[in-house]
Coordinates of N, CA and C in Angstrom, one line a residue:
X27 N 135.6 205.4 80.0 CA 135.3 204.5 81.1 C 135.3 205.3 82.4
X28 N 136.3 206.1 82.6 CA 136.5 206.9 83.8 C 136.0 208.3 83.7
X29 N 135.4 208.6 82.6 CA 134.9 210.0 82.3 C 133.9 210.4 83.4
X30 N 133.0 209.5 83.8 CA 132.0 209.9 84.8 C 132.6 210.2 86.1
X31 N 133.6 209.4 86.6 CA 134.3 209.7 87.8 C 135.1 211.0 87.7
X32 N 135.6 211.3 86.6 CA 136.4 212.5 86.4 C 135.4 213.7 86.6
X33 N 134.3 213.7 85.9 CA 133.3 214.8 86.1 C 132.8 214.9 87.5
X34 N 132.6 213.7 88.1 CA 132.1 213.7 89.5 C 133.1 214.4 90.4
X35 N 134.4 214.1 90.2 CA 135.4 214.7 91.0 C 135.6 216.2 90.8
X36 N 135.5 216.6 89.5 CA 135.6 218.0 89.2 C 134.5 218.8 89.8
X37 N 133.3 218.3 89.6 CA 132.1 219.0 90.2 C 132.2 219.0 91.7
X38 N 132.6 217.9 92.3 CA 132.7 217.8 93.8 C 133.7 218.8 94.3
X39 N 134.9 218.9 93.7 CA 135.9 219.7 94.2 C 135.6 221.2 94.0
X40 N 135.1 221.6 92.9 CA 134.7 223.0 92.6 C 133.6 223.4 93.6
X41 N 132.6 222.5 93.7 CA 131.5 222.8 94.7 C 132.0 222.9 96.1
X42 N 132.8 222.0 96.5 CA 133.3 222.0 97.9 C 134.2 223.2 98.2
X43 N 135.0 223.6 97.2 CA 135.9 224.7 97.5 C 135.1 226.0 97.5
X44 N 134.1 226.1 96.6 CA 133.2 227.3 96.6 C 132.5 227.4 98.0
X45 N 131.9 226.3 98.4 CA 131.2 226.3 99.7 C 132.2 226.6 100.8
X46 N 133.4 226.1 100.7 CA 134.4 226.4 101.8 C 134.8 227.8 101.9
X47 N 135.0 228.5 100.7 CA 135.2 229.9 100.7 C 134.1 230.7 101.3
X48 N 132.9 230.3 100.9 CA 131.7 231.0 101.4 C 131.5 230.8 102.9
X49 N 131.7 229.6 103.4 CA 131.5 229.4 104.8 C 132.7 230.0 105.6
X50 N 133.9 230.1 105.1 CA 135.0 230.7 105.8 C 134.8 232.2 105.9
X51 N 134.2 232.8 104.8 CA 133.9 234.2 104.9 C 132.8 234.5 105.9
X52 N 131.8 233.7 106.0 CA 130.7 233.9 106.9 C 131.1 233.6 108.3
X53 N 132.0 232.7 108.5 CA 132.4 232.3 109.9 C 133.7 233.0 110.3
X54 N 134.3 233.8 109.4 CA 135.5 234.5 109.7 C 136.7 233.6 110.1
X55 N 136.7 232.5 109.4 CA 137.9 231.6 109.6 C 137.7 230.6 110.7
X56 N 136.6 230.6 111.5 CA 136.4 229.7 112.6 C 136.1 228.3 112.0
X57 N 136.8 227.3 112.6 CA 136.6 225.9 112.1 C 136.9 225.7 110.7
X58 N 137.9 226.4 110.2 CA 138.2 226.3 108.8 C 138.6 224.9 108.3
X59 N 139.3 224.2 109.1 CA 139.8 222.9 108.7 C 138.7 221.9 108.7
X60 N 137.9 221.9 109.8 CA 136.7 221.0 109.9 C 135.7 221.3 108.8
X61 N 135.5 222.5 108.4 CA 134.6 222.9 107.3 C 135.2 222.4 106.0
X62 N 136.5 222.4 105.8 CA 137.1 221.9 104.6 C 136.8 220.4 104.4
X63 N 137.0 219.7 105.5 CA 136.8 218.2 105.5 C 135.3 217.9 105.2
X64 N 134.4 218.6 106.0 CA 133.0 218.3 105.9 C 132.4 218.7 104.5
X65 N 132.8 219.9 104.0 CA 132.2 220.4 102.8 C 132.7 219.7 101.6
X66 N 134.0 219.3 101.5 CA 134.5 218.6 100.4 C 133.9 217.2 100.3
X67 N 133.9 216.5 101.5 CA 133.3 215.2 101.5 C 131.8 215.3 101.3
X68 N 131.1 216.3 101.8 CA 129.7 216.5 101.6 C 129.3 216.7 100.1
X69 N 130.2 217.5 99.5 CA 130.0 217.8 98.1 C 130.1 216.5 97.2
X70 N 131.1 215.6 97.6 CA 131.2 214.4 96.9 C 130.0 213.5 97.1
X71 N 129.5 213.4 98.3 CA 128.3 212.7 98.6 C 127.1 213.2 97.8
X72 N 126.9 214.5 97.8 CA 125.8 215.2 97.1 C 125.9 214.9 95.6
X73 N 127.1 215.1 95.1 CA 127.2 214.9 93.6 C 127.0 213.5 93.2
X74 N 127.5 212.6 94.1 CA 127.3 211.1 93.8 C 125.8 210.8 93.8
X75 N 125.0 211.4 94.7 CA 123.6 211.2 94.8 C 122.9 211.8 93.5
X76 N 123.3 213.0 93.1 CA 122.8 213.6 91.9 C 123.1 212.8 90.7
X77 N 124.3 212.3 90.6 CA 124.7 211.5 89.4 C 123.8 210.2 89.3
X78 N 123.7 209.6 90.5 CA 122.9 208.3 90.5 C 121.4 208.6 90.2
X79 N 120.9 209.7 90.7 CA 119.5 210.1 90.5 C 119.2 210.4 89.0
X80 N 120.2 211.0 88.4 CA 120.0 211.3 87.0 C 120.4 210.2 86.0
X81 N 120.8 209.1 86.6 CA 121.0 207.9 85.8 C 122.4 207.8 85.2
X82 N 123.3 208.6 85.7 CA 124.7 208.5 85.2 C 125.4 207.3 85.9
X83 N 126.0 206.5 85.0 CA 126.5 205.2 85.5 C 127.8 205.4 86.4
X84 N 127.7 205.0 87.6 CA 128.8 205.0 88.5 C 128.9 203.6 89.1
X85 N 130.1 203.0 89.0 CA 130.3 201.7 89.5 C 130.9 201.8 90.9
X86 N 131.0 200.7 91.6 CA 131.6 200.6 92.9 C 133.1 201.1 92.8
X87 N 133.7 200.6 91.7 CA 135.1 201.0 91.4 C 135.2 202.6 91.3
X88 N 134.3 203.2 90.6 CA 134.3 204.6 90.4 C 134.2 205.3 91.8
X89 N 133.3 204.8 92.6 CA 133.1 205.4 94.0 C 134.4 205.3 94.8
X90 N 135.0 204.1 94.8 CA 136.2 203.9 95.5 C 137.3 204.9 95.1
X91 N 137.5 205.0 93.8 CA 138.4 206.0 93.2 C 138.1 207.4 93.7
X92 N 136.8 207.8 93.6 CA 136.4 209.1 94.0 C 136.7 209.4 95.5
X93 N 136.4 208.4 96.3 CA 136.6 208.6 97.8 C 138.1 208.7 98.1
X94 N 138.9 207.9 97.5 CA 140.3 207.9 97.7 C 140.9 209.2 97.3
X95 N 140.5 209.7 96.1 CA 141.0 211.0 95.5 C 140.6 212.1 96.4
X96 N 139.3 212.2 96.8 CA 138.8 213.3 97.6 C 139.5 213.3 98.9
X97 N 139.7 212.2 99.6 CA 140.4 212.2 100.9 C 141.8 212.7 100.7
X98 N 142.5 212.3 99.6 CA 143.8 212.8 99.4 C 143.8 214.3 99.1
X99 N 142.9 214.7 98.4 CA 142.7 216.2 98.1 C 142.5 216.9 99.4
X100 N 141.6 216.4 100.2 CA 141.3 217.1 101.5 C 142.6 217.2 102.3
X101 N 143.4 216.1 102.4 CA 144.6 216.1 103.2 C 145.6 217.2 102.7
X102 N 145.8 217.2 101.4 CA 146.7 218.2 100.8 C 146.2 219.6 101.0
X103 N 144.9 219.8 100.7 CA 144.3 221.1 100.8 C 144.4 221.6 102.3
X104 N 144.2 220.8 103.3 CA 144.3 221.3 104.7 C 145.8 221.6 105.0
X105 N 146.7 220.8 104.5 CA 148.1 221.1 104.8 C 148.5 222.4 104.1
X106 N 148.1 222.7 102.9 CA 148.4 223.9 102.2 C 147.7 225.1 103.0
X107 N 146.5 224.8 103.4 CA 145.7 225.9 104.1 C 146.4 226.3 105.4
X108 N 147.1 225.4 106.1 CA 147.9 225.7 107.3 C 148.9 226.8 106.9
X109 N 149.6 226.6 105.8 CA 150.6 227.6 105.4 C 150.0 228.9 105.0
X110 N 148.8 228.9 104.5 CA 148.1 230.1 104.1 C 147.6 230.8 105.3
X111 N 147.0 230.1 106.2 CA 146.3 230.7 107.3 C 147.3 231.2 108.4
X112 N 148.2 230.3 108.7 CA 149.2 230.6 109.8 C 150.5 230.9 109.1
X113 N 151.2 231.9 109.7 CA 152.4 232.4 109.1 C 153.5 231.4 109.3
X114 N 153.8 230.6 108.3 CA 154.9 229.7 108.3 C 156.2 230.5 108.2
X115 N 157.4 229.9 108.5 CA 158.6 230.6 108.3 C 158.9 231.0 106.9
X116 N 158.5 230.1 106.0 CA 158.7 230.4 104.5 C 157.8 231.6 104.2
X117 N 156.6 231.6 104.6 CA 155.7 232.7 104.2 C 156.2 234.0 104.9
X118 N 156.7 233.9 106.1 CA 157.2 235.1 106.8 C 158.4 235.7 106.0
X119 N 159.3 234.8 105.5 CA 160.4 235.3 104.7 C 160.0 236.0 103.4
X120 N 159.1 235.3 102.7 CA 158.6 235.8 101.4 C 157.9 237.1 101.6
X121 N 157.1 237.2 102.7 CA 156.3 238.5 102.9 C 157.3 239.6 103.2
X122 N 158.3 239.3 104.0 CA 159.3 240.4 104.3 C 160.0 240.8 103.0
X123 N 160.4 239.9 102.2 CA 161.0 240.2 100.9 C 160.1 241.0 100.0
X124 N 158.8 240.6 100.0 CA 157.9 241.4 99.1 C 157.7 242.8 99.7
X125 N 157.7 242.9 101.0 CA 157.5 244.2 101.6 C 158.8 245.1 101.3
X126 N 159.9 244.5 101.2 CA 161.2 245.2 100.9 C 161.2 245.7 99.4
X127 N 160.4 245.0 98.6 CA 160.3 245.4 97.2 C 161.5 245.0 96.4
X128 N 161.7 245.6 95.2 CA 162.8 245.2 94.3 C 164.2 245.4 94.9
X129 N 164.3 246.3 95.9 CA 165.7 246.5 96.5 C 166.1 245.3 97.4
X130 N 165.1 244.5 97.8 CA 165.4 243.3 98.7 C 165.8 243.7 100.1
X131 N 166.3 242.8 100.9 CA 166.7 243.0 102.3 C 168.2 243.1 102.3
X132 N 168.8 244.1 103.0 CA 170.2 244.2 103.2 C 170.6 243.2 104.3
X133 N 171.9 243.0 104.4 CA 172.4 242.1 105.5 C 171.9 242.5 106.9
X134 N 171.9 243.8 107.1 CA 171.5 244.3 108.4 C 170.0 244.1 108.6
X135 N 169.2 244.4 107.6 CA 167.8 244.1 107.7 C 167.5 242.6 107.9
X136 N 168.2 241.8 107.2 CA 168.0 240.4 107.3 C 168.4 239.8 108.6
X137 N 169.5 240.3 109.2 CA 169.9 239.9 110.6 C 168.8 240.3 111.6
X138 N 168.3 241.5 111.5 CA 167.2 241.8 112.5 C 165.9 241.0 112.2
X139 N 165.6 240.7 111.0 CA 164.5 239.8 110.7 C 164.7 238.4 111.3
X140 N 165.9 237.9 111.1 CA 166.2 236.5 111.6 C 166.1 236.5 113.2
X141 N 166.6 237.6 113.8 CA 166.5 237.7 115.3 C 165.0 237.7 115.7
X142 N 164.2 238.3 115.0 CA 162.8 238.4 115.3 C 162.0 237.2 115.0
X143 N 162.5 236.3 114.2 CA 161.8 235.1 113.8 C 162.7 233.9 113.9
X144 N 162.5 233.1 115.0 CA 163.4 232.0 115.2 C 163.2 230.9 114.1
X145 N 164.2 230.2 113.9 CA 164.2 229.1 112.9 C 164.2 229.6 111.4
X146 N 164.3 230.8 111.2 CA 164.2 231.4 109.9 C 165.5 231.1 109.1
X147 N 166.6 231.2 109.8 CA 167.9 231.0 109.1 C 168.0 229.7 108.3
X148 N 167.6 228.6 108.9 CA 167.7 227.3 108.2 C 166.7 227.3 107.0
X149 N 165.5 227.9 107.2 CA 164.5 227.9 106.1 C 165.0 228.8 105.0
X150 N 165.7 229.8 105.3 CA 166.2 230.7 104.3 C 167.3 230.0 103.4
X151 N 168.1 229.2 104.0 CA 169.1 228.4 103.3 C 168.4 227.5 102.3
X152 N 167.3 226.8 102.8 CA 166.5 225.9 102.0 C 165.9 226.6 100.8
X153 N 165.4 227.8 101.1 CA 164.8 228.6 100.0 C 165.8 229.0 98.9
X154 N 167.0 229.2 99.3 CA 168.1 229.5 98.4 C 168.4 228.3 97.5
X155 N 168.4 227.1 98.2 CA 168.7 225.9 97.5 C 167.6 225.6 96.4
X156 N 166.4 225.8 96.8 CA 165.3 225.5 95.8 C 165.1 226.6 94.8
X157 N 165.8 227.7 94.9 CA 165.7 228.8 93.9 C 164.5 229.7 94.1
X158 N 164.0 229.8 95.3 CA 162.9 230.7 95.6 C 163.4 232.1 96.0
X159 N 164.6 232.1 96.5 CA 165.2 233.4 96.8 C 166.6 233.4 96.3
X160 N 167.1 234.6 96.0 CA 168.4 234.7 95.5 C 169.2 235.8 96.2
X161 N 170.5 235.5 96.4 CA 171.4 236.5 97.1 C 172.3 237.1 96.1
X162 N 172.3 238.4 95.9 CA 173.2 239.1 94.9 C 173.8 240.3 95.7
X163 N 175.1 240.4 95.7 CA 175.8 241.5 96.3 C 175.3 241.8 97.7
X164 N 175.1 240.8 98.5 CA 174.7 241.0 99.9 C 173.3 241.3 100.1
X165 N 172.5 241.2 99.1 CA 171.0 241.6 99.2 C 170.2 240.3 98.8
X166 N 169.3 240.0 99.6 CA 168.4 238.8 99.3 C 167.1 239.3 98.8
X167 N 166.6 238.6 97.7 CA 165.3 239.0 97.1 C 164.6 237.8 96.6
X168 N 163.3 237.9 96.3 CA 162.5 236.8 95.8 C 162.8 236.7 94.3
X169 N 162.6 235.4 93.8 CA 162.6 235.2 92.4 C 161.2 235.5 91.8
X170 N 161.1 235.6 90.6 CA 159.8 235.9 89.9 C 158.8 234.8 90.3
X171 N 159.2 233.6 90.2 CA 158.3 232.5 90.5 C 157.7 232.6 91.9
X172 N 158.5 232.9 92.9 CA 158.0 233.1 94.2 C 157.0 234.2 94.4
X173 N 157.3 235.3 93.7 CA 156.4 236.5 93.8 C 155.0 236.2 93.4
X174 N 154.8 235.4 92.3 CA 153.4 235.2 91.8 C 152.8 234.1 92.7
X175 N 153.5 233.2 93.2 CA 152.9 232.2 94.2 C 152.4 232.9 95.4
X176 N 153.1 233.9 95.9 CA 152.7 234.6 97.1 C 151.5 235.5 96.8
X177 N 151.5 236.0 95.7 CA 150.3 236.8 95.3 C 149.0 236.0 95.2
X178 N 149.1 234.8 94.7 CA 148.0 233.9 94.6 C 147.5 233.5 96.1
X179 N 148.5 233.2 97.0 CA 148.1 232.9 98.3 C 147.5 234.1 99.0
X180 N 148.0 235.3 98.8 CA 147.4 236.5 99.4 C 146.0 236.7 98.9
X181 N 145.7 236.5 97.6 CA 144.4 236.7 97.1 C 143.4 235.6 97.8
X182 N 143.9 234.4 97.9 CA 143.1 233.4 98.5 C 142.8 233.7 100.0
X183 N 143.8 234.2 100.7 CA 143.6 234.5 102.1 C 142.6 235.7 102.2
X184 N 142.6 236.7 101.3 CA 141.7 237.7 101.3 C 140.3 237.2 100.9
X185 N 140.2 236.3 100.0 CA 139.0 235.7 99.6 C 138.3 234.9 100.7
X186 N 139.1 234.3 101.6 CA 138.5 233.6 102.7 C 138.2 234.5 103.9
X187 N 138.7 235.7 103.8 CA 138.5 236.7 104.9 C 139.0 236.1 106.3
X188 N 140.2 235.6 106.3 CA 140.7 235.0 107.5 C 141.3 236.0 108.4
X189 N 140.9 235.9 109.7 CA 141.5 236.7 110.7 C 142.5 235.9 111.4
X190 N 143.8 236.1 111.3 CA 144.8 235.3 111.8 C 144.8 235.2 113.3
X191 N 144.2 236.2 114.0 CA 144.2 236.1 115.4 C 143.1 235.1 115.9
X192 N 142.0 234.9 115.2 CA 141.0 234.0 115.6 C 141.0 232.7 114.8
X193 N 141.7 232.7 113.6 CA 141.6 231.5 112.7 C 142.2 230.3 113.3

């Protein structure tokens, strides 16, 4: 019953994200959030028209579900994109730890990092609580889970070709 709306959403999201990556690369990150909203909603509209033109059954209920889902997806995507594009305190901590490598950051290095980045201390405590960073023998380092998440974000940032100064 909901198979058609499932395929509509999958095709809309994949198309919208591909178009967003392409447009972000071409525009060097300018208008990245507006383009995300426009392209994801535009891809839903286009896919809906294609489905209806090819005779695929879509009811009003299907369309309402699709619109609510896409708008929710757009909101979450833009919020995540903020963390990817702009250096959040968490991302700054994780990048510093990745740059330090397996040896991690010593207490002295961590103190100088915290002085250079306001509000990092509280976020660092939260990351320890969630298990994203670990402190052993006075050295703080990333957990394996955090390392692969940051790698994925880094690949996506390079894929978008975002210039943080102009983004």
